[in-house]
Short mmCIF file of C-alpha atoms and ligand atoms in Angstrom, two decimals:
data_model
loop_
_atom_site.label_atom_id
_atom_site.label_comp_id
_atom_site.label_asym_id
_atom_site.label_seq_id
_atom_site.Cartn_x
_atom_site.Cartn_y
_atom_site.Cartn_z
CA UNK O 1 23.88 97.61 126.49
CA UNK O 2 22.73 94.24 127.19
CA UNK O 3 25.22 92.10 129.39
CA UNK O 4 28.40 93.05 127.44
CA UNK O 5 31.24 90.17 128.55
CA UNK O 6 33.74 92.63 129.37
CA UNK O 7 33.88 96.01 131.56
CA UNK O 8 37.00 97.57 129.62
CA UNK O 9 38.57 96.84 126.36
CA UNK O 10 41.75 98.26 125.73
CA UNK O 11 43.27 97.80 122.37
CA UNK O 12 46.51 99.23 121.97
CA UNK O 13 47.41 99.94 117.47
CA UNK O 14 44.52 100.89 115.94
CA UNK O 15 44.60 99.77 112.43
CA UNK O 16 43.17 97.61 110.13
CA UNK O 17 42.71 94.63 112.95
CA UNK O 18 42.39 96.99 115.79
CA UNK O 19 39.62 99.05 114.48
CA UNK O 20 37.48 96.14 112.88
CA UNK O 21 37.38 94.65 116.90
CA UNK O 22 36.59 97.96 118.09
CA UNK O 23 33.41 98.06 115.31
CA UNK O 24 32.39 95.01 115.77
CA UNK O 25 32.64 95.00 119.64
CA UNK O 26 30.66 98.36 119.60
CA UNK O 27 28.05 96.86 117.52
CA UNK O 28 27.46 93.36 119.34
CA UNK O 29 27.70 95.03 123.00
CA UNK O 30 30.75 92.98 123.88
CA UNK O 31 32.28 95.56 126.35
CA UNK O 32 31.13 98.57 128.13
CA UNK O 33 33.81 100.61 127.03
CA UNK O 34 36.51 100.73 124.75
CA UNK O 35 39.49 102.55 125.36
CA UNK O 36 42.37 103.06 121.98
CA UNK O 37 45.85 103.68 122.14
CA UNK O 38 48.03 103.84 119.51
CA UNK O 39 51.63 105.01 118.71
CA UNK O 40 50.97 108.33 116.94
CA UNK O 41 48.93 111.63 117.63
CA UNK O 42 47.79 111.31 114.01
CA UNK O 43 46.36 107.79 113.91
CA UNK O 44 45.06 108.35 117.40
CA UNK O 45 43.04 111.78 116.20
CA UNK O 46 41.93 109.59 112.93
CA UNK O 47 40.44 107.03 115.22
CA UNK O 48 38.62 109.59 117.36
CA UNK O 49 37.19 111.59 114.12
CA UNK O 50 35.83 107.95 113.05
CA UNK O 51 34.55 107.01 116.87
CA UNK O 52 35.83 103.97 117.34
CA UNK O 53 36.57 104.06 120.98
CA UNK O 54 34.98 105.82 124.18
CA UNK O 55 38.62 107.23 125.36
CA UNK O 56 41.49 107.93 123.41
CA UNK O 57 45.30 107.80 125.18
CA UNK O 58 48.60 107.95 123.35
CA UNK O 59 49.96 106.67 126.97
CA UNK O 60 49.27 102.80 126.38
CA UNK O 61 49.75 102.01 130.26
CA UNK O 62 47.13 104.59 130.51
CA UNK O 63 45.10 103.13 128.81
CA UNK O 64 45.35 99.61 130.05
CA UNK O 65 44.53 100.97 133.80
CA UNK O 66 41.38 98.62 135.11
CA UNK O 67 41.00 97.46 131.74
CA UNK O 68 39.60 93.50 131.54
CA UNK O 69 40.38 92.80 128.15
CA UNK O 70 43.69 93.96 126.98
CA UNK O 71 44.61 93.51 123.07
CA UNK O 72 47.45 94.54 121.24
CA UNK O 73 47.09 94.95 117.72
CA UNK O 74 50.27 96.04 116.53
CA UNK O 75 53.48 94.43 114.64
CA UNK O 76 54.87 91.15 115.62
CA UNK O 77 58.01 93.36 115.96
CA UNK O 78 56.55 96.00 118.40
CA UNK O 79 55.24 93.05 121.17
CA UNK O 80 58.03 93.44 123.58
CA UNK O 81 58.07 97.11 124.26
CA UNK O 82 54.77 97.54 123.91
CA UNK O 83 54.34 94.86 127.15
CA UNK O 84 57.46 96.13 128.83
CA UNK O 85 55.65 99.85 129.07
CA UNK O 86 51.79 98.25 129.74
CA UNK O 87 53.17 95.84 132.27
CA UNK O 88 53.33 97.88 135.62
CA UNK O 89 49.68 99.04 134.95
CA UNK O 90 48.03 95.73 134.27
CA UNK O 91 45.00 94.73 136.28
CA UNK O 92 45.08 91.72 138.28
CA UNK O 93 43.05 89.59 136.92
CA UNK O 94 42.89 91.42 132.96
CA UNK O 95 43.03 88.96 130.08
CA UNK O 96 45.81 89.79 127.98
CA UNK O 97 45.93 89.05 123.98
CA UNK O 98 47.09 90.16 120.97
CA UNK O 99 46.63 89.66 116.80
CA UNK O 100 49.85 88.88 115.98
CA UNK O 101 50.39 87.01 112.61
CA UNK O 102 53.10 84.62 114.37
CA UNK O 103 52.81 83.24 117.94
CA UNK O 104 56.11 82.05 119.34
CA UNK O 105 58.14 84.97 118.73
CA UNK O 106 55.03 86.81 120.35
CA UNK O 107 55.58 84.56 123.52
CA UNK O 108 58.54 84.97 123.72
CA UNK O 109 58.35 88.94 123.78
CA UNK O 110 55.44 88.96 125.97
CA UNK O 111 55.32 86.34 128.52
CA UNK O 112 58.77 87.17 130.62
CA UNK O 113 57.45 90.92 131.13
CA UNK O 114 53.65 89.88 132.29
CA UNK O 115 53.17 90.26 136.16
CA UNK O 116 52.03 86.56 137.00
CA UNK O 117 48.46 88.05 137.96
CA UNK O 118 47.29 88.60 134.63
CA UNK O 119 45.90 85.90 131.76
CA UNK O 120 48.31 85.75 129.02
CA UNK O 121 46.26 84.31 125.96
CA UNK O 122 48.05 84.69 122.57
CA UNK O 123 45.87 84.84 119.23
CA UNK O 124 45.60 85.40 115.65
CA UNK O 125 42.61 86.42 114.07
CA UNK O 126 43.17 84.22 110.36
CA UNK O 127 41.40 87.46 108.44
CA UNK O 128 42.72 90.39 106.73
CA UNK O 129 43.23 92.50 103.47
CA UNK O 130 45.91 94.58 101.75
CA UNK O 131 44.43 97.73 103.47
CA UNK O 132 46.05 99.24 106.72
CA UNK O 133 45.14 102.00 109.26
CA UNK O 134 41.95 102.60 111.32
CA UNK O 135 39.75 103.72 108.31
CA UNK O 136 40.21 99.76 106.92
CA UNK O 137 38.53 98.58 109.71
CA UNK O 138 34.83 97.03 108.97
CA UNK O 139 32.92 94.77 111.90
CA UNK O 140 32.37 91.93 109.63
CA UNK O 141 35.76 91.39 109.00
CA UNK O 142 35.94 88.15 111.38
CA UNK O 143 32.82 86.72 110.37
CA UNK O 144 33.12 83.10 109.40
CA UNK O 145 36.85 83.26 109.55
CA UNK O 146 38.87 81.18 112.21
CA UNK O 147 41.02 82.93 115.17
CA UNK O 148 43.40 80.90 116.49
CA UNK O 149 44.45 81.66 120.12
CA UNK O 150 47.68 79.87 121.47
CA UNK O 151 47.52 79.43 125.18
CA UNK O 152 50.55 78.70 127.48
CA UNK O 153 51.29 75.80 129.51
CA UNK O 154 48.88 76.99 133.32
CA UNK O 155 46.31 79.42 131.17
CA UNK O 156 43.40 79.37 133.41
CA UNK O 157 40.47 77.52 131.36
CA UNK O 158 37.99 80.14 132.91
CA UNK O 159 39.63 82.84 130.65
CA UNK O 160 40.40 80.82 127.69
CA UNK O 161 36.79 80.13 127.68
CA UNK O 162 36.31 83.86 128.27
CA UNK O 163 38.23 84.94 125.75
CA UNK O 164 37.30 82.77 123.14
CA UNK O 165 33.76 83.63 124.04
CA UNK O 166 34.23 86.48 122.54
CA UNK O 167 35.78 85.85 119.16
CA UNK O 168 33.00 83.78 119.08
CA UNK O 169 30.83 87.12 119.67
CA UNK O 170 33.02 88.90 116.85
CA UNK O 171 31.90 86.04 114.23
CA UNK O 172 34.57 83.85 114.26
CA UNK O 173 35.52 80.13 115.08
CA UNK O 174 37.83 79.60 117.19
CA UNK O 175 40.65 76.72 117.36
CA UNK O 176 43.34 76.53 120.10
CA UNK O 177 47.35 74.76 119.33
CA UNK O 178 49.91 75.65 120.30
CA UNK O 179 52.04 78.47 119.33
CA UNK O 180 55.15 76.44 117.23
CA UNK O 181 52.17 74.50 115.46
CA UNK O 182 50.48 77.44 114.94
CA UNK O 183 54.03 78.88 112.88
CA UNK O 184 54.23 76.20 111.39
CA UNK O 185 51.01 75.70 109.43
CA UNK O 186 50.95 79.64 108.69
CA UNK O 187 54.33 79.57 107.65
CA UNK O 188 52.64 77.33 104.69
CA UNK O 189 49.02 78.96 104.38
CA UNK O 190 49.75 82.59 104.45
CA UNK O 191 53.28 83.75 104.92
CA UNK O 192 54.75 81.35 101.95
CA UNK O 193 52.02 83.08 99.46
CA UNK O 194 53.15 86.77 100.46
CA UNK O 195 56.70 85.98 100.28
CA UNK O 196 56.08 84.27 96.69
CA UNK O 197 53.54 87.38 95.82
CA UNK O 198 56.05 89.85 96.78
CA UNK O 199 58.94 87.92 94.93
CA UNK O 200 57.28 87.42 91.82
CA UNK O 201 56.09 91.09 91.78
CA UNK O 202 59.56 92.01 92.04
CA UNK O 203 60.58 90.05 89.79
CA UNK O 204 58.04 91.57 86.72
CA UNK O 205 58.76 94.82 87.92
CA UNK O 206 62.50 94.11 87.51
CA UNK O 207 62.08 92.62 83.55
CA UNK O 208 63.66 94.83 81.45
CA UNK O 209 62.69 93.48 78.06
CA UNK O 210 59.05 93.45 79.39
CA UNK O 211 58.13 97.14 79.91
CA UNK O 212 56.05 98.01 83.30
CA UNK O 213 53.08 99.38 81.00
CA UNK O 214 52.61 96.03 79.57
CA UNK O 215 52.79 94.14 82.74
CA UNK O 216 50.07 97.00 84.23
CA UNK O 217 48.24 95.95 81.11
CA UNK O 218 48.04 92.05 80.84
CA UNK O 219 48.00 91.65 84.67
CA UNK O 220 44.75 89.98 84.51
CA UNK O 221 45.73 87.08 82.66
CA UNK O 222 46.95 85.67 86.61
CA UNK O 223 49.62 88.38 87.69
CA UNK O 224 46.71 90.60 88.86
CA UNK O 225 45.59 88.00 91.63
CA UNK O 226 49.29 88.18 93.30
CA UNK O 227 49.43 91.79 93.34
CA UNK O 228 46.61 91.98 96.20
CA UNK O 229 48.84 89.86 98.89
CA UNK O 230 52.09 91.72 97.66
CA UNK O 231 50.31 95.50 98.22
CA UNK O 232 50.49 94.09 102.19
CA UNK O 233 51.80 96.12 105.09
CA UNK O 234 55.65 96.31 104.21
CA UNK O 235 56.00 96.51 108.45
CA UNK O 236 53.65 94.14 109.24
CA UNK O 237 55.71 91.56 106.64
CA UNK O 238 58.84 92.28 107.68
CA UNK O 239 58.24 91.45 110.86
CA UNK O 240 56.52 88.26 110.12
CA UNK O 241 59.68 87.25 108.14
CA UNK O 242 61.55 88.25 111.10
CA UNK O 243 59.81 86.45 113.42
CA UNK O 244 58.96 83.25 112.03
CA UNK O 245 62.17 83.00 110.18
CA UNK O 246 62.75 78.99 110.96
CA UNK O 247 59.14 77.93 109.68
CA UNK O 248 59.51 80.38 106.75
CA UNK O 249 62.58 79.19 105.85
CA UNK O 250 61.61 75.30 106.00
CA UNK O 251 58.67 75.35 103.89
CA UNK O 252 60.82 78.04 101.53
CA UNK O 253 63.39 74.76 100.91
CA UNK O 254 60.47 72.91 100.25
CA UNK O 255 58.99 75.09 98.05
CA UNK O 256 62.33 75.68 96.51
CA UNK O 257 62.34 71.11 95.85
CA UNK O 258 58.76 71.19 94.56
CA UNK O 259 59.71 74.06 91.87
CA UNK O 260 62.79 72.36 91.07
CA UNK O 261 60.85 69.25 89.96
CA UNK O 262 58.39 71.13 88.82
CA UNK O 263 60.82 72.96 86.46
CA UNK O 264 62.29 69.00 85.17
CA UNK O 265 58.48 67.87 84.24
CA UNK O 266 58.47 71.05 82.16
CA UNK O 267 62.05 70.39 80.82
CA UNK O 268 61.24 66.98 79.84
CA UNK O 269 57.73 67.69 78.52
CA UNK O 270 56.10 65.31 80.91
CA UNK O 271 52.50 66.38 80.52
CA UNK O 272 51.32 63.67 82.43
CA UNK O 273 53.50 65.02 85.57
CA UNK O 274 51.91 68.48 85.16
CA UNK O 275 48.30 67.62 84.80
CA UNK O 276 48.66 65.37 87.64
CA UNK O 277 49.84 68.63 90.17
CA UNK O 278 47.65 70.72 87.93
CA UNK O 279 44.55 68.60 88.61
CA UNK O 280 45.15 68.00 92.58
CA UNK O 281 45.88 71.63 92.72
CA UNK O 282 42.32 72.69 91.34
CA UNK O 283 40.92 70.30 94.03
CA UNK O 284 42.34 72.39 97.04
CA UNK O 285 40.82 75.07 95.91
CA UNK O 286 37.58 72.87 95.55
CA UNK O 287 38.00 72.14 99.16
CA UNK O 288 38.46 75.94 100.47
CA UNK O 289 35.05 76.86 98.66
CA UNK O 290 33.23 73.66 100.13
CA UNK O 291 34.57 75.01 103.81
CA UNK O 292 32.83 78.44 103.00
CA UNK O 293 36.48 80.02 103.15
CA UNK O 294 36.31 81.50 99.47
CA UNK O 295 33.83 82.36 96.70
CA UNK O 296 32.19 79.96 94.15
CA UNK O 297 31.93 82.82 91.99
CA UNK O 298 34.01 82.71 89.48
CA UNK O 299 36.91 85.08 89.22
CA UNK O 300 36.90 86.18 93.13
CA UNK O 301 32.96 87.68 92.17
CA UNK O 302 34.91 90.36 90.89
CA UNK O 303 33.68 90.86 87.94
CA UNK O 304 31.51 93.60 86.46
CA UNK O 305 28.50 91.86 83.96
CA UNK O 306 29.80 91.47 80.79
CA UNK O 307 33.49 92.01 81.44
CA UNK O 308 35.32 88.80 80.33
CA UNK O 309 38.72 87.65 81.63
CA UNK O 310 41.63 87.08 79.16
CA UNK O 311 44.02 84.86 79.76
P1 NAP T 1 48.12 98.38 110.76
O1 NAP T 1 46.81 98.61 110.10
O2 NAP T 1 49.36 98.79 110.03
O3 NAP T 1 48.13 99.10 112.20
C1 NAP T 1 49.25 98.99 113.03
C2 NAP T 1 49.00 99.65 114.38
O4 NAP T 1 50.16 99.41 115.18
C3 NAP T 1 48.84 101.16 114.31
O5 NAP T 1 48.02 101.60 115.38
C4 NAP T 1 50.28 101.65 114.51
O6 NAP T 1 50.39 102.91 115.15
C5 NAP T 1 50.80 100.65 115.50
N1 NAP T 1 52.25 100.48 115.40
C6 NAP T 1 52.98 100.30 114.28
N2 NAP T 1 54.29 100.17 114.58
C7 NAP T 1 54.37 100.25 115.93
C8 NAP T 1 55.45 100.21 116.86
N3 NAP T 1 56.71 100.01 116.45
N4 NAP T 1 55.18 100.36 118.18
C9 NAP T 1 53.92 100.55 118.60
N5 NAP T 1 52.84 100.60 117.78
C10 NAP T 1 53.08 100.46 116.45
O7 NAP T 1 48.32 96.85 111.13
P2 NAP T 1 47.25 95.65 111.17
O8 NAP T 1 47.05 95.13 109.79
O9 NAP T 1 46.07 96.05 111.98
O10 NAP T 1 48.12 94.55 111.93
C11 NAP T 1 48.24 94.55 113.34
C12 NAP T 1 48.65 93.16 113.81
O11 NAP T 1 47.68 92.23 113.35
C13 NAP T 1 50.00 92.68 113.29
O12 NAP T 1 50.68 92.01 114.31
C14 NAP T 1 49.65 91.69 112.21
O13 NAP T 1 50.62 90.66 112.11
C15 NAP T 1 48.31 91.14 112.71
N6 NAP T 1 47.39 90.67 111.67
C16 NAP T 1 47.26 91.38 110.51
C17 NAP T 1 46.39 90.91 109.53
C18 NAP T 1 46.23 91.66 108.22
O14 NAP T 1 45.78 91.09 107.23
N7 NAP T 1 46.56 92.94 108.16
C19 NAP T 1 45.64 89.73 109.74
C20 NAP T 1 45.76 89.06 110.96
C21 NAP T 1 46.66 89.55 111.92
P3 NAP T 1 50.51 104.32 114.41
O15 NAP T 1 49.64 104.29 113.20
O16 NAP T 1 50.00 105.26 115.47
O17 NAP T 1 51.96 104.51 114.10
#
């Protein structure tokens, strides 16, 4: 291995997020060894049968032991204990991270239990899919994608760089803010759209006059496309709800105003009002695609040759 940047990796959770570092750090050479620990004997023995890892420990302060790079990749919800049981068994000196989906709340679990000799440097990897566990895991899964890490007020600039080095290394850009920013603007980009997939799901699968068949049938005149956020980790959601419950529920009530007036242009027939949203709407998207964050192709590049969409 050719100058990998870190001795030890721990990661502690092992699923989707967790394995994907572990593949892609295996295949760039981005730490001598990588050592898993995870909650369950099962998942653990899974990630062993797939070799993602060098050692395997269900102990996570085991496993942390002379790590250099310490990352926890489990939910939101599980931060605190998880630190309060890794804590005594830190290395002085280890760079501590995680993937959590929101930041403060992460902070606030994390930061009171870290011995003062260790780097504390929050981050979110901005990548993902509907698919959990350690065999969802693929190495390209950061490529091109941003991660945003959320250092505290002292974070030594040596290890930010560090650290961010190495997302670098895993394909990503990186951005820093800080963490109530950070809620904020994925309170609007990704947690709004799963709690509107997962309510309007609900809702169709609620309709009684509209059998279930029919909705499995027509999904993909648009219902289809909402399905994918809403088959999310039900933990992993939960505890994003949980934890970034002020942000969520701001740009909720905001939501909630633009539907309402969106709901009076319909009411009133004023065309003009909905082709004006409709048309700024399409240009967002136009923007995402420019930025290399989405497919030009149409329909996702999902579809076969020949297969048309109905809508
Ligand atoms: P995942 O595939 O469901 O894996 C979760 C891992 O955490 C498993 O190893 C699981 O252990 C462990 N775990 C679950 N509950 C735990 C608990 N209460 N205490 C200790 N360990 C626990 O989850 P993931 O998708 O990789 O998500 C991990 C983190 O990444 C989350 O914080 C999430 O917000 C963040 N994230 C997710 C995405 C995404 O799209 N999925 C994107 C960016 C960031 P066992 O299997 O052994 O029980």
């Amino acid at each position: 291995m050719s100058n990998p940047k870190f001795r030890r990796l721990a990661l502690i959770g092992i699923g989707l997020i967790g394995s994907s570092i572990a593949h892609v750090v295996r295949r760039e050479g981005l730490a001598e060894e990588i050592v898993i620990s995870t909650r369950s004997a099962h998942t653990l023995r899974r990630a062993e049968e797939l070799g993602l890892g060098d050692r395997y420990c269900l102990d996570a302060a085991e496993a942390v032991e002379d790590a250099d790079l310490v990352i926890l990749c489990v939910p939101v919800g599980a931060c605190e204990a998880v630190t309060r049981w890794i804590a005594p068994a830190l290395s002085p000196g280890a760079i501590v991270s995680d993937v959590g989906s929101t930041k403060a709340s992460v902070v606030r679990q994390m930061a009171p239990h870290l011995p003062d000799n260790v780097h504390f440097i929050p981050g979110h990897p901005i990548a993902g899919t509907e698919e959990s566990g350690p065999d969802a895991g693929f190495a390209d899964l950061f490529r091109n994608r941003w991660c945003i890490l959320t250092p505290v007020e002292g974070t030594s600039p040596d290890a930010l760089e560090r650290l961010a080095a190495f997302w670098t290394d895993c394909g990503s850009m990186v951005d820093t803010m800080d963490a109530e920013h950070h809620d904020l603007v994925l309170a609007i980009v990704s947690h709004l759209p799963h709690i509107i997939a997962y309510n309007i799901v609900g809702t169709a699968d609620d309709l009684a006059a509209v059998t279930k068949s029919e909705v499995i049938k027509y999904s993909a005149s648009g219902f289809r496309d909402f399905t994918r956020l809403a088959a999310s980790d039900p933990t992993m959601w939960r505890d994003v709800c949980l934890h970034n419950k002020d942000a969520i529920l701001e740009m909720l009530s905001r939501f909630s105003e633009d539907l309402a007036a969106l709901q009076r242009s319909i009411r009133w027939g004023d065309g003009d009002a909905l082709f004006d949203l409709f048309t700024r709407t399409r240009g967002i998207r136009r923007s995402i695609i420019a930025a290399g964050q989405e497919t030009a192709t149409p329909n996702f590049g999902r579809d076969k040759p020949g297969e048309s969409e109905r809508r």
